[in-house]
Tab-separated table of C-alpha atoms and ligand atoms in Angstrom:
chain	number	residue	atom	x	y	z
A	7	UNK	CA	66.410	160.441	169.467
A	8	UNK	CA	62.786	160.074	169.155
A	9	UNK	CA	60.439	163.184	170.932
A	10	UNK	CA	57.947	162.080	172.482
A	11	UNK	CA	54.771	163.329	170.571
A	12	UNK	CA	51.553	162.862	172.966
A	13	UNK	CA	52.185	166.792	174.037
A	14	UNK	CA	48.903	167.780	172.710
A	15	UNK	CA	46.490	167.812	175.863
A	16	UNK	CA	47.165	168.014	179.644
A	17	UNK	CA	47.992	164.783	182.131
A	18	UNK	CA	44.800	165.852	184.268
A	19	UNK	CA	42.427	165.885	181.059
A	20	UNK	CA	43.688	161.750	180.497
A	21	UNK	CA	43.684	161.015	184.181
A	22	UNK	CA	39.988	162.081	184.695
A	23	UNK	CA	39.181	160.322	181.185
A	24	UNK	CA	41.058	157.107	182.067
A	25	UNK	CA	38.905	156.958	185.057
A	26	UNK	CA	36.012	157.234	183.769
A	27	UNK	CA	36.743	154.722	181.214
A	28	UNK	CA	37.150	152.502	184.148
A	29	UNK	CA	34.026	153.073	185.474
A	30	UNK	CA	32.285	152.611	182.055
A	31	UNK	CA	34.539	149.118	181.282
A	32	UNK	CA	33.114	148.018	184.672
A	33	UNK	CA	29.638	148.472	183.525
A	34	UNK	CA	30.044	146.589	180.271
A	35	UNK	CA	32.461	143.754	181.128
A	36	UNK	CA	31.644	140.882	183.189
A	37	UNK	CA	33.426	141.087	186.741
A	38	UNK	CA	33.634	137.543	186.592
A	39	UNK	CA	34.918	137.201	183.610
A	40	UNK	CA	37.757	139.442	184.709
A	41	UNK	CA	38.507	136.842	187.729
A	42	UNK	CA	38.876	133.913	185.569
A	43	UNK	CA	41.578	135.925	183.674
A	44	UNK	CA	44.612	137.938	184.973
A	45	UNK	CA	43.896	136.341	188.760
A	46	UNK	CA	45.650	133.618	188.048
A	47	UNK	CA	48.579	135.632	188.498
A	48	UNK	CA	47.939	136.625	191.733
A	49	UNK	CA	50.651	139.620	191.508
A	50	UNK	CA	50.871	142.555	189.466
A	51	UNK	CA	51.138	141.713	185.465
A	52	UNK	CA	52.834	143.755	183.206
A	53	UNK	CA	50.973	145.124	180.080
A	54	UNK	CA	53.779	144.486	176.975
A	55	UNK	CA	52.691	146.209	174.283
A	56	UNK	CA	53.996	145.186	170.925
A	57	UNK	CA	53.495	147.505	168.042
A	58	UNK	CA	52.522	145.197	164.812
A	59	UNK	CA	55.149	145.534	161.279
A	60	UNK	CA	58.147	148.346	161.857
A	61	UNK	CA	61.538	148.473	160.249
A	62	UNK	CA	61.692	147.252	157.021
A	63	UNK	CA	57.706	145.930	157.466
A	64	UNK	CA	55.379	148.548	156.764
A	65	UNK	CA	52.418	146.165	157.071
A	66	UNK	CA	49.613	147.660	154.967
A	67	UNK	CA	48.811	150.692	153.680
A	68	UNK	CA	45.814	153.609	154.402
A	69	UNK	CA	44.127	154.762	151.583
A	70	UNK	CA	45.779	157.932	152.178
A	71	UNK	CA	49.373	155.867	152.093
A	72	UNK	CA	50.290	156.284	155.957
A	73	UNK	CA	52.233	152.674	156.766
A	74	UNK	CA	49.784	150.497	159.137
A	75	UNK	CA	52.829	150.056	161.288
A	76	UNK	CA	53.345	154.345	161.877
A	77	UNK	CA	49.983	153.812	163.075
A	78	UNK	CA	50.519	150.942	165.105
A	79	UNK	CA	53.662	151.865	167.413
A	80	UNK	CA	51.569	155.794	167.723
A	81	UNK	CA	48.772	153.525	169.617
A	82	UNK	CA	50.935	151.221	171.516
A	83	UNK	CA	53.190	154.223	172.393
A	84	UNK	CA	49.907	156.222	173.906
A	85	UNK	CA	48.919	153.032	175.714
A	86	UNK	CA	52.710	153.283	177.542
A	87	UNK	CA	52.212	156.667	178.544
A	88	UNK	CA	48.720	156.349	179.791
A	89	UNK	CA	49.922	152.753	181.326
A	90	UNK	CA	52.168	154.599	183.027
A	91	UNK	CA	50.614	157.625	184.170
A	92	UNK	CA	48.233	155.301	185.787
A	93	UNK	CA	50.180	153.815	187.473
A	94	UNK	CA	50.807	150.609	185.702
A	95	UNK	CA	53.540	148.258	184.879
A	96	UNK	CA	54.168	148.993	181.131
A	97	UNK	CA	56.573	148.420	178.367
A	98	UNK	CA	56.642	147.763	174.373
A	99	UNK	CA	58.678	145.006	172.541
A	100	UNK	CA	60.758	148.019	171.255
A	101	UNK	CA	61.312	151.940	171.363
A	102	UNK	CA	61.064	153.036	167.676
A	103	UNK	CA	60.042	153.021	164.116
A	104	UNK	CA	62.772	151.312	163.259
A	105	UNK	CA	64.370	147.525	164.100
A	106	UNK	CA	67.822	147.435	164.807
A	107	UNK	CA	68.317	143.570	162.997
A	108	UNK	CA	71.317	141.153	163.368
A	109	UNK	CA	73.697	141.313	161.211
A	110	UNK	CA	73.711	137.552	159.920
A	111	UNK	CA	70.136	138.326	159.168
A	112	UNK	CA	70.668	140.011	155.281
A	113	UNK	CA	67.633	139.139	153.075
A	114	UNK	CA	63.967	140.435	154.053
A	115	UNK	CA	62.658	137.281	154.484
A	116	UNK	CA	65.337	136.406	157.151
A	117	UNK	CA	64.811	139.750	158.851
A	118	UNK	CA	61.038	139.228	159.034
A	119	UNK	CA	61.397	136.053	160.013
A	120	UNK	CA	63.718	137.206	162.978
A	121	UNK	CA	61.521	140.448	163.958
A	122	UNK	CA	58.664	137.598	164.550
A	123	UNK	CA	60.860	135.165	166.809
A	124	UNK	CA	62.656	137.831	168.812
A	125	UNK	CA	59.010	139.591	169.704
A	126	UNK	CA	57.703	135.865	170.924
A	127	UNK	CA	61.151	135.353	172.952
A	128	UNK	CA	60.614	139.200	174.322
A	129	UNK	CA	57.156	138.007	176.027
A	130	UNK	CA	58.182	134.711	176.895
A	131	UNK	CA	61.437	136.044	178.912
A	132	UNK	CA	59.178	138.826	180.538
A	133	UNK	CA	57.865	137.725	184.158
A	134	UNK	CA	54.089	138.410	184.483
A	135	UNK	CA	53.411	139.872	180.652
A	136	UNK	CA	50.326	140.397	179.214
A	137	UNK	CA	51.120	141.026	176.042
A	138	UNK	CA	48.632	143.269	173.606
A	139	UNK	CA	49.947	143.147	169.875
A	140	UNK	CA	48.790	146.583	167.766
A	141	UNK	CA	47.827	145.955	164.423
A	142	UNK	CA	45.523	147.623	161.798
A	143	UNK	CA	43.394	145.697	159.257
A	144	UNK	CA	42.634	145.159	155.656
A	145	UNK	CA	40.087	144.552	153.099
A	146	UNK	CA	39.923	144.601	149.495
A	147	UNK	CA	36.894	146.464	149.479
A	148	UNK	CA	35.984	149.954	151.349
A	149	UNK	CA	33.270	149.022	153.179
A	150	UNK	CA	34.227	146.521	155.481
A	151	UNK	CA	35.274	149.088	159.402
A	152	UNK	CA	35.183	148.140	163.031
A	153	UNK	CA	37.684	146.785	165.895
A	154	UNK	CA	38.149	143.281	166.277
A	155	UNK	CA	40.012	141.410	168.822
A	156	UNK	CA	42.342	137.672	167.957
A	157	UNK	CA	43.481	135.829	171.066
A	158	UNK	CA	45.378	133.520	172.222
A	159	UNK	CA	44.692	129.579	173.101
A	160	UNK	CA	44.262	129.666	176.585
A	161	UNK	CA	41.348	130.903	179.010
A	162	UNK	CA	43.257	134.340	180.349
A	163	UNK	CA	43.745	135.261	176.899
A	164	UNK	CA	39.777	134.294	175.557
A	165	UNK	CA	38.440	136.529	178.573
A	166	UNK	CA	40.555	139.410	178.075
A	167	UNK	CA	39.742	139.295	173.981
A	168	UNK	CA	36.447	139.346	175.161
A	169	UNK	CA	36.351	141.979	177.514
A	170	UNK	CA	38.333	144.185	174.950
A	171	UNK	CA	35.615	143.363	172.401
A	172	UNK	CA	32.337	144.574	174.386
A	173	UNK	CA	34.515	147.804	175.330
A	174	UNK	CA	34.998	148.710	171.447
A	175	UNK	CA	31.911	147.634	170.301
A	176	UNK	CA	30.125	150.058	173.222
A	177	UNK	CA	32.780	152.646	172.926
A	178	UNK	CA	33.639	153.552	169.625
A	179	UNK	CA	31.837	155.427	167.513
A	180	UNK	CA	30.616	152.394	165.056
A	181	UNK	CA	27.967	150.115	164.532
A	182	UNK	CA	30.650	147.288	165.179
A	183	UNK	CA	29.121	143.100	166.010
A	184	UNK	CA	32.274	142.029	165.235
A	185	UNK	CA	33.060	139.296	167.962
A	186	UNK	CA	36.411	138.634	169.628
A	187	UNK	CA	37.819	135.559	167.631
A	188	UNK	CA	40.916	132.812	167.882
A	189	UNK	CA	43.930	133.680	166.380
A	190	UNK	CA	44.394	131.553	162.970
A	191	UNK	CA	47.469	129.178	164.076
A	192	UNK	CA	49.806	130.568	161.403
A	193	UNK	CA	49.951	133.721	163.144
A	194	UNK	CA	53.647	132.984	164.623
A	195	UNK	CA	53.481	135.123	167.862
A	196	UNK	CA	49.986	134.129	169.169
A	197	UNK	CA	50.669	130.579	168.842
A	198	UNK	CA	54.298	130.586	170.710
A	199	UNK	CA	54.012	132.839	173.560
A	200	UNK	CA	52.958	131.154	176.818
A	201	UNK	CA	51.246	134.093	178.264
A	202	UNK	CA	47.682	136.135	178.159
A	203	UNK	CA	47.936	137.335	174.645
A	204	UNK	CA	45.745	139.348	172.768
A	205	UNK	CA	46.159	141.017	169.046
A	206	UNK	CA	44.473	143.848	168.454
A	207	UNK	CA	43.067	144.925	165.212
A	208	UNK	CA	42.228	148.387	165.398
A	209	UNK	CA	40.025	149.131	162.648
A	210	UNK	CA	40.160	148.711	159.009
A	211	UNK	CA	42.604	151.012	156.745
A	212	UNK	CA	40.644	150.285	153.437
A	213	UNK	CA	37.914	151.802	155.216
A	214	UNK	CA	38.467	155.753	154.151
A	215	UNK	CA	36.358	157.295	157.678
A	216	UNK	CA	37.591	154.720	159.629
A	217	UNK	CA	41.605	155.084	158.267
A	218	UNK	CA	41.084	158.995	158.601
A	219	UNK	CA	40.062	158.238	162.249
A	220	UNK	CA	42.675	155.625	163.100
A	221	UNK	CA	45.105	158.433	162.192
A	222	UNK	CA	44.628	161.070	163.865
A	223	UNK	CA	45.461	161.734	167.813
A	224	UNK	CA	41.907	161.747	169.192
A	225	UNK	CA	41.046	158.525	167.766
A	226	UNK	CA	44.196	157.155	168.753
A	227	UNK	CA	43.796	158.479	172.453
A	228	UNK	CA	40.020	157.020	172.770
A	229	UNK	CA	41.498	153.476	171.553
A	230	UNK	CA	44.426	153.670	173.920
A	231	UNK	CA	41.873	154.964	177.077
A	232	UNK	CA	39.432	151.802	176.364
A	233	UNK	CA	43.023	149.368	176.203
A	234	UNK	CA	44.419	150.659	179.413
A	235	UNK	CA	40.686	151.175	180.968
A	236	UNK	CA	40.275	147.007	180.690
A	237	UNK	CA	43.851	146.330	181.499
A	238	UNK	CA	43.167	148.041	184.835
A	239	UNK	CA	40.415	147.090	185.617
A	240	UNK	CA	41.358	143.306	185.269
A	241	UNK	CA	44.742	144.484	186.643
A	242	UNK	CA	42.715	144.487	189.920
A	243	UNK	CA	42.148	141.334	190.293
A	244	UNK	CA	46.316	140.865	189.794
A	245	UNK	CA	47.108	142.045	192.738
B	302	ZN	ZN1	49.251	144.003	160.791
């Protein structure tokens, strides 16, 4: 059994600083923007968070060796627990490090390519998902650093990239002009899930500052406060 591991600060510290990380996503995203998005809806969406790689899929590697994938379920795992303490309808596309993969799935390449379909049919067969995938991202060279945002080919998915974007660029601490972009058609799960989908690349682990920030709590926390903050504040128009 996993322990949960976000025991290092206290509920009323992350419920004062998820508010005001409301208040300071209202001032730099567009209110209209937000209307075109999750409103379609018109009821309450769910925020399905998917954490990138896991299970035999490490998915890259800091330049102090974590696994891009440790990284990304530790974010999408603080985004449930904020989600929830908020007051939000949350869940992730599973509960661990590890995959649990069928057994008439034996090579890698069959397991990977399984992981990938059974994450598309997981947002597809939930009602109301928005679905925010974690990932981490990777350069050759060092210098490259900054959040960047992939979404989805529809309109609810475009605004809420966007949205995301101007949050990280005026919230974290880097000179980031990085722009929320499509997602290349090859990557399998943005191009087969039929709802709001967004994939989130948190910063660059080939970057040394930037991987020594992406792994440590704080950083994690301030990432997972500006997710949820524009999740609920578009969640407001869901409802
Ligand atoms: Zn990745």
């Amino acid at each position: 059994m996993r322990c949960h591991r976000w025991n290092d600060g206290s509920a009323a510290v992350y419920a004062l600083l998820s508010i005001w990380i409301c208040v300071i996503i209202s001032l730099v995203t567009s209110p209209d923007k937000g209307r075109e998005t999750l409103a379609a809806a018109e009821k309450e969406c769910l925020l399905l968070l998917d954490p990138g790689h896991g299970g035999l899929d490490g998915g890259a590697v800091s330049v102090t060796g974590t696994a891009e994938s440790r990284i990304n379920y530790d974010i999408a795992e603080r985004c449930l627990y904020l989600g929830r303490f908020c007051g939000l309808r949350t869940a992730m596309t599973r509960d661990s490090y590890e995959i649990e993969y069928p057994p008439e799935a034996r090579s890698i390449a069959a397991r990977k390519k399984w992981d990938t379909r059974n994450r598309a049919s997981i947002a597809n067969e939930t009602p109301d998902a928005v679905l925010m995938s974690i990932h981490q991202n990777y350069y050759p060279s060092a210098n490259p650093h900054g959040a960047q945002v992939l979404y989805a080919s529809n309109e609810p998915s475009r605004v809420l990239a966007e949205n995301l974007q101007t949050a990280f660029s005026a919230m974290l601490p880097s000179d980031n002009r990085r722009r929320a972009v499509p997602a290349d058609r090859d990557i399998y799960l943005m191009s087969h899930v039929r709802c709001p989908a967004v994939l989130v690349e948190c910063g660059f682990l080939s970057n040394p500052e930037e991987a020594a920030r992406l792994e440590s709590a704080h950083y994690q926390k301030k990432l997972s406060l500006v997710m949820i903050g524009v999740f609920c504040r578009e969640q407001e128009h869901c409802t």
